[in-house]
PDB file of C-alpha atoms in Angstrom:
ATOM      1  CA  MET A   1     -14.425 -27.689   3.783  1.00 67.00           C
ATOM      2  CA  ALA A   2     -11.302 -25.966   3.182  1.00 90.00           C
ATOM      3  CA  ILE A   3     -11.390 -22.203   2.430  1.00 96.00           C
ATOM      4  CA  ASN A   4      -8.738 -20.531   0.044  1.00 96.00           C
ATOM      5  CA  VAL A   5      -6.903 -17.800   1.843  1.00 97.00           C
ATOM      6  CA  SER A   6      -5.160 -15.319  -0.038  1.00 96.00           C
ATOM      7  CA  ILE A   7      -1.804 -14.177   1.782  1.00 96.00           C
ATOM      8  CA  PRO A   8      -0.259 -10.734   1.232  1.00 94.00           C
ATOM      9  CA  THR A   9       3.550 -10.365   0.367  1.00 90.00           C
ATOM     10  CA  ILE A  10       4.304  -9.146   3.801  1.00 90.00           C
ATOM     11  CA  LEU A  11       2.987 -12.379   5.691  1.00 94.00           C
ATOM     12  CA  ARG A  12       4.369 -15.010   3.198  1.00 94.00           C
ATOM     13  CA  THR A  13       7.468 -15.478   5.566  1.00 94.00           C
ATOM     14  CA  HIS A  14       4.854 -17.520   7.631  1.00 95.00           C
ATOM     15  CA  THR A  15       3.479 -19.620   4.612  1.00 95.00           C
ATOM     16  CA  GLY A  16       6.742 -20.421   3.085  1.00 95.00           C
ATOM     17  CA  GLY A  17       6.368 -18.106   0.363  1.00 95.00           C
ATOM     18  CA  GLN A  18       3.038 -19.345  -0.809  1.00 95.00           C
ATOM     19  CA  LYS A  19       0.501 -16.792  -2.188  1.00 93.00           C
ATOM     20  CA  SER A  20      -2.528 -18.640  -0.776  1.00 94.00           C
ATOM     21  CA  VAL A  21      -3.132 -21.462   1.567  1.00 96.00           C
ATOM     22  CA  GLU A  22      -6.057 -23.530   2.547  1.00 96.00           C
ATOM     23  CA  ALA A  23      -7.757 -23.627   6.140  1.00 96.00           C
ATOM     24  CA  ASN A  24     -10.962 -24.671   7.834  1.00 96.00           C
ATOM     25  CA  GLY A  25     -13.379 -23.049   9.922  1.00 96.00           C
ATOM     26  CA  SER A  26     -16.784 -21.436   9.789  1.00 96.00           C
ATOM     27  CA  THR A  27     -15.934 -18.034  11.218  1.00 97.00           C
ATOM     28  CA  VAL A  28     -12.877 -15.888  10.448  1.00 98.00           C
ATOM     29  CA  ALA A  29     -11.633 -16.463  13.926  1.00 97.00           C
ATOM     30  CA  GLU A  30     -11.567 -20.162  13.288  1.00 97.00           C
ATOM     31  CA  ILE A  31     -10.050 -19.666   9.858  1.00 97.00           C
ATOM     32  CA  ILE A  32      -7.148 -17.775  11.673  1.00 97.00           C
ATOM     33  CA  ASN A  33      -6.767 -20.181  14.460  1.00 97.00           C
ATOM     34  CA  ASP A  34      -6.409 -23.104  12.084  1.00 97.00           C
ATOM     35  CA  LEU A  35      -4.075 -21.066   9.788  1.00 96.00           C
ATOM     36  CA  ASP A  36      -1.914 -20.398  12.856  1.00 96.00           C
ATOM     37  CA  SER A  37      -1.689 -24.099  13.954  1.00 96.00           C
ATOM     38  CA  ARG A  38       0.365 -24.743  10.667  1.00 94.00           C
ATOM     39  CA  HIS A  39       1.533 -21.386   9.945  1.00 94.00           C
ATOM     40  CA  SER A  40       3.023 -20.460  13.196  1.00 92.00           C
ATOM     41  CA  GLY A  41       2.793 -16.669  14.120  1.00 93.00           C
ATOM     42  CA  LEU A  42       0.241 -15.699  11.560  1.00 95.00           C
ATOM     43  CA  LYS A  43      -2.396 -15.029  14.275  1.00 96.00           C
ATOM     44  CA  ASP A  44      -0.136 -12.493  16.116  1.00 95.00           C
ATOM     45  CA  ARG A  45       0.017 -10.566  13.033  1.00 95.00           C
ATOM     46  CA  LEU A  46      -3.649 -10.494  12.562  1.00 96.00           C
ATOM     47  CA  VAL A  47      -5.214 -10.435  15.936  1.00 96.00           C
ATOM     48  CA  LYS A  48      -4.604  -8.030  18.873  1.00 93.00           C
ATOM     49  CA  GLU A  49      -6.502  -8.148  22.150  1.00 93.00           C
ATOM     50  CA  GLY A  50      -9.226 -10.215  20.598  1.00 92.00           C
ATOM     51  CA  ASN A  51      -9.911  -7.999  17.658  1.00 94.00           C
ATOM     52  CA  LEU A  52      -8.786  -7.668  14.152  1.00 95.00           C
ATOM     53  CA  HIS A  53      -5.335  -5.804  14.191  1.00 94.00           C
ATOM     54  CA  ARG A  54      -5.792  -2.170  12.813  1.00 92.00           C
ATOM     55  CA  PHE A  55      -2.797  -2.739  10.255  1.00 93.00           C
ATOM     56  CA  VAL A  56      -4.890  -5.574   8.214  1.00 96.00           C
ATOM     57  CA  ASN A  57      -7.983  -5.695   6.144  1.00 97.00           C
ATOM     58  CA  VAL A  58      -9.531  -9.169   5.796  1.00 98.00           C
ATOM     59  CA  TYR A  59     -12.300  -9.899   3.422  1.00 98.00           C
ATOM     60  CA  VAL A  60     -14.768 -12.835   3.025  1.00 98.00           C
ATOM     61  CA  ASN A  61     -15.431 -12.855  -0.743  1.00 97.00           C
ATOM     62  CA  ASP A  62     -15.834  -8.943  -1.521  1.00 93.00           C
ATOM     63  CA  GLU A  63     -16.762  -7.994   1.982  1.00 96.00           C
ATOM     64  CA  ASP A  64     -14.463  -6.245   4.532  1.00 97.00           C
ATOM     65  CA  VAL A  65     -15.187  -8.417   7.754  1.00 97.00           C
ATOM     66  CA  ARG A  66     -14.984  -5.151   9.958  1.00 95.00           C
ATOM     67  CA  PHE A  67     -18.506  -4.350   8.388  1.00 95.00           C
ATOM     68  CA  VAL A  68     -20.019  -7.952   9.102  1.00 95.00           C
ATOM     69  CA  GLY A  69     -18.873  -8.981  12.419  1.00 95.00           C
ATOM     70  CA  GLY A  70     -15.174  -8.933  12.397  1.00 96.00           C
ATOM     71  CA  LEU A  71     -13.558 -12.077  13.616  1.00 97.00           C
ATOM     72  CA  ASP A  72     -16.989 -13.475  14.144  1.00 97.00           C
ATOM     73  CA  ALA A  73     -17.885 -13.275  10.540  1.00 97.00           C
ATOM     74  CA  THR A  74     -19.198 -16.265   9.046  1.00 97.00           C
ATOM     75  CA  VAL A  75     -17.369 -18.388   6.386  1.00 97.00           C
ATOM     76  CA  SER A  76     -19.118 -20.957   4.252  1.00 95.00           C
ATOM     77  CA  ASP A  77     -18.126 -23.572   1.663  1.00 91.00           C
ATOM     78  CA  GLY A  78     -16.979 -21.739  -1.569  1.00 91.00           C
ATOM     79  CA  ASP A  79     -16.078 -18.678   0.065  1.00 95.00           C
ATOM     80  CA  SER A  80     -12.746 -17.251  -0.434  1.00 96.00           C
ATOM     81  CA  VAL A  81     -10.788 -15.121   2.328  1.00 98.00           C
ATOM     82  CA  THR A  82      -8.451 -12.443   1.406  1.00 98.00           C
ATOM     83  CA  ILE A  83      -5.892 -10.743   3.758  1.00 98.00           C
ATOM     84  CA  LEU A  84      -4.254  -7.307   2.652  1.00 97.00           C
ATOM     85  CA  PRO A  85      -2.165  -4.931   4.790  1.00 96.00           C
ATOM     86  CA  ALA A  86      -4.276  -1.840   5.230  1.00 96.00           C
ATOM     87  CA  VAL A  87      -2.659   1.429   3.563  1.00 96.00           C
ATOM     88  CA  ALA A  88      -3.231   4.477   5.765  1.00 97.00           C
ATOM     89  CA  GLY A  89      -0.960   7.015   7.522  1.00 95.00           C
ATOM     90  CA  GLY A  90      -1.103  10.533   8.813  1.00 84.00           C
ATOM     91  CA  MET A  91       0.839  13.622   9.474  1.00 77.00           C
ATOM     92  CA  ARG A  92       1.740  12.727  13.056  1.00 75.00           C
TER      93      ARG A  92
ATOM     94  CA  MET B   1      16.728   4.523  -6.205  1.00 96.00           C
ATOM     95  CA  LEU B   2      13.319   5.245  -7.714  1.00 97.00           C
ATOM     96  CA  VAL B   3      13.155   5.706 -11.495  1.00 97.00           C
ATOM     97  CA  ILE B   4       9.988   7.157 -12.609  1.00 98.00           C
ATOM     98  CA  ARG B   5       8.362   8.748 -15.613  1.00 98.00           C
ATOM     99  CA  ARG B   6       7.857  12.565 -15.526  1.00 97.00           C
ATOM    100  CA  ASP B   7       4.017  11.982 -16.437  1.00 98.00           C
ATOM    101  CA  LEU B   8       3.702   9.882 -13.403  1.00 98.00           C
ATOM    102  CA  VAL B   9       5.307  12.358 -11.235  1.00 98.00           C
ATOM    103  CA  ASP B  10       3.000  15.137 -12.551  1.00 98.00           C
ATOM    104  CA  ALA B  11       0.046  13.117 -12.003  1.00 98.00           C
ATOM    105  CA  MET B  12       0.787  12.473  -8.307  1.00 98.00           C
ATOM    106  CA  VAL B  13       1.386  16.259  -7.961  1.00 98.00           C
ATOM    107  CA  ALA B  14      -1.816  17.299  -9.546  1.00 98.00           C
ATOM    108  CA  HIS B  15      -3.668  14.864  -7.437  1.00 98.00           C
ATOM    109  CA  ALA B  16      -2.055  15.983  -4.372  1.00 98.00           C
ATOM    110  CA  ARG B  17      -2.901  19.661  -5.372  1.00 98.00           C
ATOM    111  CA  ARG B  18      -6.392  18.887  -6.233  1.00 97.00           C
ATOM    112  CA  ASP B  19      -7.245  17.329  -2.913  1.00 97.00           C
ATOM    113  CA  HIS B  20      -5.348  19.809  -0.918  1.00 96.00           C
ATOM    114  CA  PRO B  21      -6.028  20.526   2.143  1.00 96.00           C
ATOM    115  CA  ASP B  22      -6.992  16.946   2.378  1.00 96.00           C
ATOM    116  CA  GLU B  23      -4.285  14.400   2.021  1.00 97.00           C
ATOM    117  CA  ALA B  24      -4.432  12.683  -1.320  1.00 97.00           C
ATOM    118  CA  CYS B  25      -3.250   8.987  -1.627  1.00 98.00           C
ATOM    119  CA  GLY B  26      -2.763   6.343  -4.436  1.00 98.00           C
ATOM    120  CA  VAL B  27      -0.811   3.647  -5.914  1.00 98.00           C
ATOM    121  CA  ILE B  28       1.441   3.084  -9.048  1.00 98.00           C
ATOM    122  CA  ALA B  29       1.242  -0.426 -10.362  1.00 98.00           C
ATOM    123  CA  GLY B  30       4.145  -2.124 -12.308  1.00 97.00           C
ATOM    124  CA  PRO B  31       5.171  -5.437 -13.420  1.00 96.00           C
ATOM    125  CA  GLU B  32       6.131  -7.790 -10.635  1.00 93.00           C
ATOM    126  CA  GLY B  33       9.687  -7.443  -9.627  1.00 92.00           C
ATOM    127  CA  SER B  34      10.314  -4.996 -12.515  1.00 94.00           C
ATOM    128  CA  GLU B  35      10.631  -1.949 -10.011  1.00 94.00           C
ATOM    129  CA  ARG B  36       8.942   0.007 -12.856  1.00 97.00           C
ATOM    130  CA  PRO B  37       6.012   2.131 -11.933  1.00 98.00           C
ATOM    131  CA  GLU B  38       3.489   2.368 -14.822  1.00 98.00           C
ATOM    132  CA  ARG B  39      -0.048   2.476 -13.927  1.00 98.00           C
ATOM    133  CA  LEU B  40      -1.276   5.304 -11.603  1.00 98.00           C
ATOM    134  CA  VAL B  41      -4.670   4.601  -9.644  1.00 98.00           C
ATOM    135  CA  GLU B  42      -5.860   7.519  -7.697  1.00 98.00           C
ATOM    136  CA  MET B  43      -7.265   6.080  -4.586  1.00 98.00           C
ATOM    137  CA  ILE B  44     -10.138   7.533  -2.437  1.00 97.00           C
ATOM    138  CA  ASN B  45      -8.986   8.781   1.071  1.00 97.00           C
ATOM    139  CA  ALA B  46     -11.453   7.164   3.258  1.00 96.00           C
ATOM    140  CA  GLU B  47     -10.726   9.715   5.985  1.00 95.00           C
ATOM    141  CA  ARG B  48     -11.243  12.707   3.955  1.00 95.00           C
ATOM    142  CA  SER B  49      -8.889  14.509   6.232  1.00 96.00           C
ATOM    143  CA  PRO B  50      -5.911  17.245   6.136  1.00 95.00           C
ATOM    144  CA  THR B  51      -3.942  15.085   8.522  1.00 94.00           C
ATOM    145  CA  PHE B  52      -4.858  11.392   7.873  1.00 96.00           C
ATOM    146  CA  TYR B  53      -5.444   8.989   4.972  1.00 96.00           C
ATOM    147  CA  ARG B  54      -6.574   5.398   4.515  1.00 97.00           C
ATOM    148  CA  PHE B  55      -7.299   3.816   1.408  1.00 97.00           C
ATOM    149  CA  ASP B  56     -10.989   2.827   1.234  1.00 97.00           C
ATOM    150  CA  SER B  57     -10.643  -1.056   1.997  1.00 97.00           C
ATOM    151  CA  GLY B  58     -13.520  -1.997  -0.783  1.00 97.00           C
ATOM    152  CA  GLU B  59     -11.585   0.019  -3.459  1.00 98.00           C
ATOM    153  CA  GLN B  60      -8.131  -1.309  -2.188  1.00 98.00           C
ATOM    154  CA  LEU B  61      -9.391  -4.930  -2.720  1.00 98.00           C
ATOM    155  CA  LYS B  62     -10.785  -4.320  -6.273  1.00 98.00           C
ATOM    156  CA  VAL B  63      -7.391  -2.676  -7.187  1.00 98.00           C
ATOM    157  CA  TRP B  64      -5.074  -5.152  -5.492  1.00 96.00           C
ATOM    158  CA  ARG B  65      -7.225  -8.067  -7.378  1.00 95.00           C
ATOM    159  CA  GLU B  66      -6.544  -6.172 -10.533  1.00 97.00           C
ATOM    160  CA  MET B  67      -2.901  -6.154 -10.036  1.00 96.00           C
ATOM    161  CA  ASP B  68      -2.781  -9.738  -9.040  1.00 92.00           C
ATOM    162  CA  ALA B  69      -4.689 -10.754 -12.258  1.00 94.00           C
ATOM    163  CA  ALA B  70      -2.196  -8.653 -14.295  1.00 96.00           C
ATOM    164  CA  ASP B  71       1.137  -9.968 -12.450  1.00 95.00           C
ATOM    165  CA  GLU B  72       1.571  -6.600 -11.170  1.00 96.00           C
ATOM    166  CA  GLU B  73       2.446  -5.196  -7.824  1.00 94.00           C
ATOM    167  CA  PRO B  74       2.258  -1.841  -6.013  1.00 96.00           C
ATOM    168  CA  VAL B  75       5.742  -0.277  -7.009  1.00 97.00           C
ATOM    169  CA  VAL B  76       4.658   3.077  -5.593  1.00 98.00           C
ATOM    170  CA  ILE B  77       2.372   3.934  -2.635  1.00 98.00           C
ATOM    171  CA  TYR B  78       1.906   7.446  -2.633  1.00 98.00           C
ATOM    172  CA  HIS B  79       0.408  10.184  -0.356  1.00 97.00           C
ATOM    173  CA  SER B  80       0.511  13.984   0.334  1.00 97.00           C
ATOM    174  CA  HIS B  81       1.382  15.945   3.454  1.00 96.00           C
ATOM    175  CA  THR B  82      -0.438  19.041   3.301  1.00 95.00           C
ATOM    176  CA  ALA B  83       1.004  20.986   6.148  1.00 94.00           C
ATOM    177  CA  THR B  84       4.489  19.197   6.810  1.00 94.00           C
ATOM    178  CA  GLU B  85       7.482  18.011   5.070  1.00 94.00           C
ATOM    179  CA  ALA B  86       7.644  15.114   2.778  1.00 96.00           C
ATOM    180  CA  TYR B  87       8.841  12.737   5.272  1.00 96.00           C
ATOM    181  CA  PRO B  88       7.188   9.868   6.901  1.00 97.00           C
ATOM    182  CA  SER B  89       5.280  10.249   9.975  1.00 96.00           C
ATOM    183  CA  ARG B  90       5.217   7.582  12.734  1.00 94.00           C
ATOM    184  CA  THR B  91       1.734   6.628  11.791  1.00 94.00           C
ATOM    185  CA  ASP B  92       3.051   6.281   7.962  1.00 96.00           C
ATOM    186  CA  VAL B  93       6.013   4.046   9.183  1.00 96.00           C
ATOM    187  CA  SER B  94       3.592   1.682  11.287  1.00 93.00           C
ATOM    188  CA  TYR B  95       1.206   1.194   8.287  1.00 94.00           C
ATOM    189  CA  ALA B  96       4.289   0.870   5.711  1.00 94.00           C
ATOM    190  CA  LEU B  97       3.493  -2.886   5.088  1.00 91.00           C
ATOM    191  CA  GLU B  98       4.411  -3.536   1.317  1.00 89.00           C
ATOM    192  CA  PRO B  99       8.088  -4.559   1.572  1.00 84.00           C
ATOM    193  CA  ASN B 100       8.604  -4.013  -2.285  1.00 88.00           C
ATOM    194  CA  ALA B 101       6.987  -0.639  -2.512  1.00 96.00           C
ATOM    195  CA  HIS B 102       8.693   2.803  -2.776  1.00 98.00           C
ATOM    196  CA  TYR B 103       6.682   5.140  -0.506  1.00 98.00           C
ATOM    197  CA  VAL B 104       6.544   8.357  -2.259  1.00 98.00           C
ATOM    198  CA  LEU B 105       5.431  11.594  -0.103  1.00 98.00           C
ATOM    199  CA  VAL B 106       4.507  14.824  -1.811  1.00 97.00           C
ATOM    200  CA  SER B 107       4.287  17.920   0.486  1.00 97.00           C
ATOM    201  CA  THR B 108       1.815  20.598  -0.833  1.00 97.00           C
ATOM    202  CA  ARG B 109       2.312  23.153   2.167  1.00 96.00           C
ATOM    203  CA  ASP B 110       3.962  25.578   0.001  1.00 95.00           C
ATOM    204  CA  PRO B 111       1.409  26.506  -2.973  1.00 93.00           C
ATOM    205  CA  GLU B 112       4.084  27.481  -5.175  1.00 93.00           C
ATOM    206  CA  ASP B 113       6.647  24.740  -5.028  1.00 95.00           C
ATOM    207  CA  HIS B 114       5.895  20.985  -4.196  1.00 95.00           C
ATOM    208  CA  GLU B 115       8.362  18.685  -2.414  1.00 97.00           C
ATOM    209  CA  LEU B 116       8.486  14.964  -3.783  1.00 98.00           C
ATOM    210  CA  ARG B 117      10.612  12.295  -1.810  1.00 98.00           C
ATOM    211  CA  SER B 118      10.693   8.579  -1.934  1.00 98.00           C
ATOM    212  CA  TYR B 119      11.455   6.185   0.828  1.00 98.00           C
ATOM    213  CA  ARG B 120      11.780   2.470   1.430  1.00 97.00           C
ATOM    214  CA  ILE B 121      10.349   1.503   4.509  1.00 96.00           C
ATOM    215  CA  VAL B 122      10.989  -1.976   5.825  1.00 92.00           C
ATOM    216  CA  ASP B 123      10.485  -3.466   9.293  1.00 90.00           C
ATOM    217  CA  GLY B 124      10.010   0.236  10.593  1.00 92.00           C
ATOM    218  CA  VAL B 125      13.233   1.277   9.158  1.00 95.00           C
ATOM    219  CA  VAL B 126      12.925   4.451   7.048  1.00 97.00           C
ATOM    220  CA  THR B 127      15.676   4.854   4.103  1.00 97.00           C
ATOM    221  CA  GLU B 128      15.444   7.653   1.787  1.00 98.00           C
ATOM    222  CA  GLU B 129      16.347   6.987  -1.711  1.00 98.00           C
ATOM    223  CA  PRO B 130      17.067   9.353  -4.796  1.00 98.00           C
ATOM    224  CA  VAL B 131      14.174   9.931  -7.307  1.00 98.00           C
ATOM    225  CA  GLU B 132      15.428  10.093 -10.946  1.00 97.00           C
ATOM    226  CA  VAL B 133      12.568  11.383 -13.204  1.00 97.00           C
ATOM    227  CA  VAL B 134      12.851  10.147 -16.743  1.00 96.00           C
ATOM    228  CA  GLU B 135      10.884  11.107 -20.074  1.00 95.00           C
ATOM    229  CA  SER B 136      10.851   7.247 -20.908  1.00 94.00           C
ATOM    230  CA  TYR B 137      11.818   4.011 -19.430  1.00 93.00           C
ATOM    231  CA  MET B 138      13.568   3.148 -22.560  1.00 84.00           C
ATOM    232  CA  PHE B 139      16.390   5.631 -21.964  1.00 66.00           C
ATOM    233  CA  ALA B 140      16.636   5.045 -18.292  1.00 62.00           C
ATOM    234  CA  ASN B 141      19.760   3.365 -16.808  1.00 56.00           C
ATOM    235  CA  THR B 142      21.840   4.173 -19.874  1.00 47.00           C
ATOM    236  CA  GLY B 143      24.338   6.224 -18.392  1.00 47.00           C
ATOM    237  CA  ALA B 144      24.339   9.615 -16.603  1.00 49.00           C
ATOM    238  CA  ASP B 145      24.300  11.749 -19.703  1.00 48.00           C
ATOM    239  CA  ASP B 146      21.152  10.264 -20.873  1.00 47.00           C
ATOM    240  CA  ILE B 147      19.096  10.757 -17.674  1.00 50.00           C
ATOM    241  CA  PRO B 148      17.451  14.458 -17.426  1.00 54.00           C
ATOM    242  CA  ASP B 149      17.889  16.277 -14.345  1.00 53.00           C
ATOM    243  CA  CYS B 150      15.647  15.152 -11.359  1.00 52.00           C
ATOM    244  CA  ARG B 151      13.983  18.428 -10.663  1.00 50.00           C
TER     245      ARG B 151
END
């Protein structure tokens, strides 16, 4: 079952400018692998050393996946996935 | 160049002063592609820190969805530095991932006089840009004589 994945501006170079794409999988990791198979390079922007990159937020519906298992967070039929750049910074 | 209404500048500075000594942060939305900041949203600094800021991820999702539904984008992303100059740090640059945004920094290290500067940050390259403060966008870009002084 295809899950709708919303892509932020900064990553649309990987999706030919599309704001949202479809992907298959039952966890966030599977969704990202499936996305990467058709939109090459996306995985490198989202995952680092087996964890979600600190520069991105990934949500399943309204839930930040960092609080529900990270890449192992489950995705079911009818869910939607949203990717946003994290907005952060500091003095140094 | 960032052309921005005076009331929005005042609101950013007031927010930065209010949260001092913690860093304050927020976003000003505007119609997609317009380069016109219009709707200021003060964001929670999830770090509540004098040296770091991070948008609360849940609040960010809500605000980004509202922008999406209204065909808006983040025209300005602002935050304050409370002990250093209004120049992007290495951390600021590494997180600057909205290619269309103007990154505005407000320094509140001087209690009397703030410093407000704007940057484009694309692929890790920081370019400072002039800030033109206007009373209304109706009269912006109509010639130098019609644009009030920046400071």
